[in-house]
């Protein structure tokens, strides 16, 4: 295969074996046969996919160095693989020089990181930073994205806001200020592209 040719062209490396799915790898490992210095693992496989295989390896062969090599570039998949013990994550269209560098780094230091991994962790941090929106906040955002002026928005929401605030004003006299700051924070986040309208809608809301 082209992967075998490529890996065998790297100085000091040789592709020892090839498995069609994770279950074939598990059978190989359980047979006490030779294990590689670095295991290249795809995410999309029949019978037993990459995440299932990585979960099994974490429990049964935690010291085996695994480098994910796949077309799947979802942040969630990348993070899950790394948390399960993968030492690096590459896409299949990777430059051969970087591929060789990754293999050498994993052999020498145990890990390889790149921009793909850094961005996945950065995006995860953004997702955790912002709370789920309350019903009032989502309602405000819907109005804010319309052509209504802030005065018109206030008029539309006035009755509900007064009713809502009256339940809290005795116990928290600065509730109005808190609500204003919270909504401003949300709009600032959208403006700075820390969070998108699509992201807001996907998050849903809580009462």
mmCIF file of C-alpha atoms in Angstrom:
data_model
loop_
_atom_site.group_PDB
_atom_site.id
_atom_site.type_symbol
_atom_site.label_atom_id
_atom_site.label_comp_id
_atom_site.label_asym_id
_atom_site.label_seq_id
_atom_site.Cartn_x
_atom_site.Cartn_y
_atom_site.Cartn_z
ATOM 1 C CA UNK A 1 0.000 0.000 0.000
ATOM 2 C CA UNK A 2 1.008 3.650 -0.322
ATOM 3 C CA UNK A 3 1.253 3.945 3.477
ATOM 4 C CA UNK A 4 3.659 1.013 3.635
ATOM 5 C CA UNK A 5 5.814 2.534 0.904
ATOM 6 C CA UNK A 6 5.835 5.910 2.658
ATOM 7 C CA UNK A 7 6.660 4.584 6.133
ATOM 8 C CA UNK A 8 9.344 2.275 4.764
ATOM 9 C CA UNK A 9 10.959 5.270 3.058
ATOM 10 C CA UNK A 10 11.549 6.949 6.435
ATOM 11 C CA UNK A 11 14.984 6.379 7.909
ATOM 12 C CA UNK A 12 14.799 3.784 10.685
ATOM 13 C CA UNK A 13 11.145 2.865 10.186
ATOM 14 C CA UNK A 14 9.380 -0.158 8.721
ATOM 15 C CA UNK A 15 5.686 -1.001 8.580
ATOM 16 C CA UNK A 16 5.414 -4.365 10.347
ATOM 17 C CA UNK A 17 1.769 -5.250 9.785
ATOM 18 C CA UNK A 18 -1.628 -3.980 8.659
ATOM 19 C CA UNK A 19 -5.048 -4.601 10.234
ATOM 20 C CA UNK A 20 -8.440 -3.942 8.647
ATOM 21 C CA UNK A 21 -10.103 -3.025 11.940
ATOM 22 C CA UNK A 22 -9.539 -2.721 15.648
ATOM 23 C CA UNK A 23 -10.656 -6.243 16.418
ATOM 24 C CA UNK A 24 -7.884 -7.672 14.233
ATOM 25 C CA UNK A 25 -5.409 -5.574 16.216
ATOM 26 C CA UNK A 26 -6.839 -6.788 19.516
ATOM 27 C CA UNK A 27 -6.504 -10.406 18.346
ATOM 28 C CA UNK A 28 -2.881 -9.707 17.381
ATOM 29 C CA UNK A 29 -2.054 -8.131 20.743
ATOM 30 C CA UNK A 30 -3.709 -10.951 22.673
ATOM 31 C CA UNK A 31 -1.626 -13.474 20.745
ATOM 32 C CA UNK A 32 1.519 -12.010 22.351
ATOM 33 C CA UNK A 33 3.012 -11.239 18.954
ATOM 34 C CA UNK A 34 5.511 -8.462 18.317
ATOM 35 C CA UNK A 35 4.224 -4.962 19.017
ATOM 36 C CA UNK A 36 5.442 -1.880 17.126
ATOM 37 C CA UNK A 37 7.278 1.091 18.586
ATOM 38 C CA UNK A 38 4.461 3.257 17.228
ATOM 39 C CA UNK A 39 0.961 2.136 16.276
ATOM 40 C CA UNK A 40 -0.781 4.092 13.495
ATOM 41 C CA UNK A 41 -4.505 4.113 14.215
ATOM 42 C CA UNK A 42 -7.359 5.180 11.940
ATOM 43 C CA UNK A 43 -10.639 6.436 13.384
ATOM 44 C CA UNK A 44 -13.005 5.109 10.759
ATOM 45 C CA UNK A 45 -12.889 1.315 10.729
ATOM 46 C CA UNK A 46 -15.593 -1.366 10.592
ATOM 47 C CA UNK A 47 -16.284 -3.791 13.451
ATOM 48 C CA UNK A 48 -14.217 -1.801 15.979
ATOM 49 C CA UNK A 49 -13.451 1.842 15.262
ATOM 50 C CA UNK A 50 -10.582 4.008 16.419
ATOM 51 C CA UNK A 51 -12.123 5.249 19.647
ATOM 52 C CA UNK A 52 -13.222 1.757 20.669
ATOM 53 C CA UNK A 53 -9.763 0.423 19.867
ATOM 54 C CA UNK A 54 -8.063 3.218 21.790
ATOM 55 C CA UNK A 55 -10.293 2.545 24.786
ATOM 56 C CA UNK A 56 -9.260 -1.117 24.736
ATOM 57 C CA UNK A 57 -5.584 -0.229 24.373
ATOM 58 C CA UNK A 58 -5.741 2.162 27.311
ATOM 59 C CA UNK A 59 -7.023 -0.645 29.508
ATOM 60 C CA UNK A 60 -4.825 -3.439 28.153
ATOM 61 C CA UNK A 61 -1.740 -1.876 26.558
ATOM 62 C CA UNK A 62 -1.371 1.600 28.105
ATOM 63 C CA UNK A 63 2.336 1.831 27.246
ATOM 64 C CA UNK A 64 1.828 1.272 23.515
ATOM 65 C CA UNK A 65 2.523 4.529 21.691
ATOM 66 C CA UNK A 66 -0.392 5.344 19.411
ATOM 67 C CA UNK A 67 -0.401 7.959 16.650
ATOM 68 C CA UNK A 68 -3.820 8.659 15.166
ATOM 69 C CA UNK A 69 -3.678 8.943 11.374
ATOM 70 C CA UNK A 70 -7.093 9.689 9.932
ATOM 71 C CA UNK A 71 -9.364 12.013 7.970
ATOM 72 C CA UNK A 72 -11.499 12.809 11.023
ATOM 73 C CA UNK A 73 -10.640 16.292 12.260
ATOM 74 C CA UNK A 74 -13.499 16.905 14.690
ATOM 75 C CA UNK A 75 -12.233 18.639 17.842
ATOM 76 C CA UNK A 76 -14.224 16.274 20.055
ATOM 77 C CA UNK A 77 -12.628 13.210 18.467
ATOM 78 C CA UNK A 78 -9.131 14.656 18.779
ATOM 79 C CA UNK A 79 -9.599 15.497 22.460
ATOM 80 C CA UNK A 80 -11.138 12.119 23.264
ATOM 81 C CA UNK A 81 -8.280 10.287 21.578
ATOM 82 C CA UNK A 82 -5.652 12.255 23.456
ATOM 83 C CA UNK A 83 -7.437 11.732 26.766
ATOM 84 C CA UNK A 84 -7.493 8.007 26.032
ATOM 85 C CA UNK A 85 -3.721 8.058 25.647
ATOM 86 C CA UNK A 86 -2.925 8.737 21.984
ATOM 87 C CA UNK A 87 0.531 10.341 21.673
ATOM 88 C CA UNK A 88 -0.326 12.425 18.616
ATOM 89 C CA UNK A 89 -2.967 13.117 15.982
ATOM 90 C CA UNK A 90 -2.373 13.577 12.243
ATOM 91 C CA UNK A 91 -4.578 13.896 9.185
ATOM 92 C CA UNK A 92 -3.953 11.564 6.258
ATOM 93 C CA UNK A 93 -3.064 14.413 3.934
ATOM 94 C CA UNK A 94 -0.156 15.333 6.190
ATOM 95 C CA UNK A 95 3.116 16.413 4.603
ATOM 96 C CA UNK A 96 5.506 13.411 4.563
ATOM 97 C CA UNK A 97 8.223 15.410 6.321
ATOM 98 C CA UNK A 98 5.910 16.257 9.210
ATOM 99 C CA UNK A 99 4.734 12.639 9.317
ATOM 100 C CA UNK A 100 8.331 11.470 9.705
ATOM 101 C CA UNK A 101 8.992 14.151 12.303
ATOM 102 C CA UNK A 102 5.946 13.019 14.288
ATOM 103 C CA UNK A 103 7.103 9.402 14.297
ATOM 104 C CA UNK A 104 10.570 10.376 15.476
ATOM 105 C CA UNK A 105 9.239 12.676 18.197
ATOM 106 C CA UNK A 106 6.956 9.967 19.543
ATOM 107 C CA UNK A 107 9.768 7.416 19.584
ATOM 108 C CA UNK A 108 12.216 9.849 21.211
ATOM 109 C CA UNK A 109 10.015 11.849 23.585
ATOM 110 C CA UNK A 110 6.729 9.942 23.736
ATOM 111 C CA UNK A 111 4.548 12.698 22.279
ATOM 112 C CA UNK A 112 3.975 14.877 19.243
ATOM 113 C CA UNK A 113 1.812 17.979 19.186
ATOM 114 C CA UNK A 114 0.842 20.213 16.299
ATOM 115 C CA UNK A 115 -1.503 23.047 15.361
ATOM 116 C CA UNK A 116 -4.420 20.641 14.920
ATOM 117 C CA UNK A 117 -4.131 19.522 18.546
ATOM 118 C CA UNK A 118 -3.551 23.046 19.853
ATOM 119 C CA UNK A 119 -6.665 24.356 18.098
ATOM 120 C CA UNK A 120 -8.773 21.466 19.389
ATOM 121 C CA UNK A 121 -7.780 22.257 22.984
ATOM 122 C CA UNK A 122 -8.292 25.974 22.432
ATOM 123 C CA UNK A 123 -11.778 25.382 21.032
ATOM 124 C CA UNK A 124 -12.596 23.094 23.934
ATOM 125 C CA UNK A 125 -11.610 25.869 26.328
ATOM 126 C CA UNK A 126 -13.925 28.323 24.576
ATOM 127 C CA UNK A 127 -16.819 25.889 24.714
ATOM 128 C CA UNK A 128 -16.353 25.363 28.466
ATOM 129 C CA UNK A 129 -15.969 29.077 29.170
ATOM 130 C CA UNK A 130 -19.462 30.120 28.217
ATOM 131 C CA UNK A 131 -22.435 28.991 30.269
ATOM 132 C CA UNK A 132 -25.651 27.652 28.794
ATOM 133 C CA UNK A 133 -27.981 30.572 28.074
ATOM 134 C CA UNK A 134 -31.038 31.205 30.177
ATOM 135 C CA UNK A 135 -34.407 31.569 28.507
ATOM 136 C CA UNK A 136 -34.392 35.367 28.998
ATOM 137 C CA UNK A 137 -30.935 35.678 27.480
ATOM 138 C CA UNK A 138 -31.870 33.682 24.427
ATOM 139 C CA UNK A 139 -35.031 35.739 23.996
ATOM 140 C CA UNK A 140 -32.958 38.918 24.175
ATOM 141 C CA UNK A 141 -30.529 37.578 21.569
ATOM 142 C CA UNK A 142 -33.384 36.842 19.199
ATOM 143 C CA UNK A 143 -34.552 40.442 19.532
ATOM 144 C CA UNK A 144 -30.991 41.769 19.294
ATOM 145 C CA UNK A 145 -30.530 40.002 15.965
ATOM 146 C CA UNK A 146 -33.670 41.618 14.581
ATOM 147 C CA UNK A 147 -34.100 45.158 13.241
ATOM 148 C CA UNK A 148 -35.684 46.377 16.469
ATOM 149 C CA UNK A 149 -34.012 49.233 18.335
ATOM 150 C CA UNK A 150 -32.948 48.703 21.929
ATOM 151 C CA UNK A 151 -35.887 50.890 22.992
ATOM 152 C CA UNK A 152 -38.282 48.663 21.058
ATOM 153 C CA UNK A 153 -36.646 45.550 22.486
ATOM 154 C CA UNK A 154 -37.049 46.989 25.990
ATOM 155 C CA UNK A 155 -40.710 47.653 25.281
ATOM 156 C CA UNK A 156 -41.255 44.101 24.008
ATOM 157 C CA UNK A 157 -39.557 42.574 27.030
ATOM 158 C CA UNK A 158 -40.584 45.155 29.643
ATOM 159 C CA UNK A 159 -43.553 43.383 31.174
ATOM 160 C CA UNK A 160 -41.814 40.014 31.398
ATOM 161 C CA UNK A 161 -38.616 41.594 32.731
ATOM 162 C CA UNK A 162 -40.493 43.555 35.423
ATOM 163 C CA UNK A 163 -42.332 40.414 36.459
ATOM 164 C CA UNK A 164 -39.104 38.411 36.445
ATOM 165 C CA UNK A 165 -37.115 41.031 38.353
ATOM 166 C CA UNK A 166 -39.801 41.520 40.969
ATOM 167 C CA UNK A 167 -39.120 37.984 42.132
ATOM 168 C CA UNK A 168 -35.475 38.840 42.824
ATOM 169 C CA UNK A 169 -35.284 42.551 43.626
ATOM 170 C CA UNK A 170 -35.806 42.151 47.380
ATOM 171 C CA UNK A 171 -33.064 39.577 47.704
ATOM 172 C CA UNK A 172 -30.757 41.172 45.119
ATOM 173 C CA UNK A 173 -31.200 44.936 44.621
ATOM 174 C CA UNK A 174 -28.601 45.064 41.828
ATOM 175 C CA UNK A 175 -30.362 42.418 39.742
ATOM 176 C CA UNK A 176 -30.954 44.890 36.885
ATOM 177 C CA UNK A 177 -27.236 45.649 36.740
ATOM 178 C CA UNK A 178 -26.321 41.970 36.780
ATOM 179 C CA UNK A 179 -28.752 41.202 33.966
ATOM 180 C CA UNK A 180 -27.377 44.069 31.880
ATOM 181 C CA UNK A 181 -23.759 42.979 32.378
ATOM 182 C CA UNK A 182 -24.601 39.346 31.553
ATOM 183 C CA UNK A 183 -26.314 40.262 28.281
ATOM 184 C CA UNK A 184 -23.520 42.654 27.362
ATOM 185 C CA UNK A 185 -21.008 39.843 27.930
ATOM 186 C CA UNK A 186 -22.929 37.578 25.571
ATOM 187 C CA UNK A 187 -23.091 40.231 22.848
ATOM 188 C CA UNK A 188 -19.401 41.033 23.288
ATOM 189 C CA UNK A 189 -18.601 37.340 22.881
ATOM 190 C CA UNK A 190 -20.551 37.195 19.629
ATOM 191 C CA UNK A 191 -18.936 40.397 18.376
ATOM 192 C CA UNK A 192 -15.441 39.080 19.180
ATOM 193 C CA UNK A 193 -16.321 35.753 17.528
ATOM 194 C CA UNK A 194 -15.685 33.852 20.753
ATOM 195 C CA UNK A 195 -19.141 32.387 20.304
ATOM 196 C CA UNK A 196 -21.410 32.291 17.256
ATOM 197 C CA UNK A 197 -25.158 32.696 16.831
ATOM 198 C CA UNK A 198 -25.228 29.115 15.545
ATOM 199 C CA UNK A 199 -23.374 28.114 18.684
ATOM 200 C CA UNK A 200 -25.933 29.913 20.816
ATOM 201 C CA UNK A 201 -28.786 28.086 19.127
ATOM 202 C CA UNK A 202 -27.016 24.727 19.476
ATOM 203 C CA UNK A 203 -26.475 25.324 23.169
ATOM 204 C CA UNK A 204 -30.180 25.717 23.809
ATOM 205 C CA UNK A 205 -31.270 27.351 27.046
ATOM 206 C CA UNK A 206 -32.309 26.711 30.595
ATOM 207 C CA UNK A 207 -35.049 28.444 32.578
#
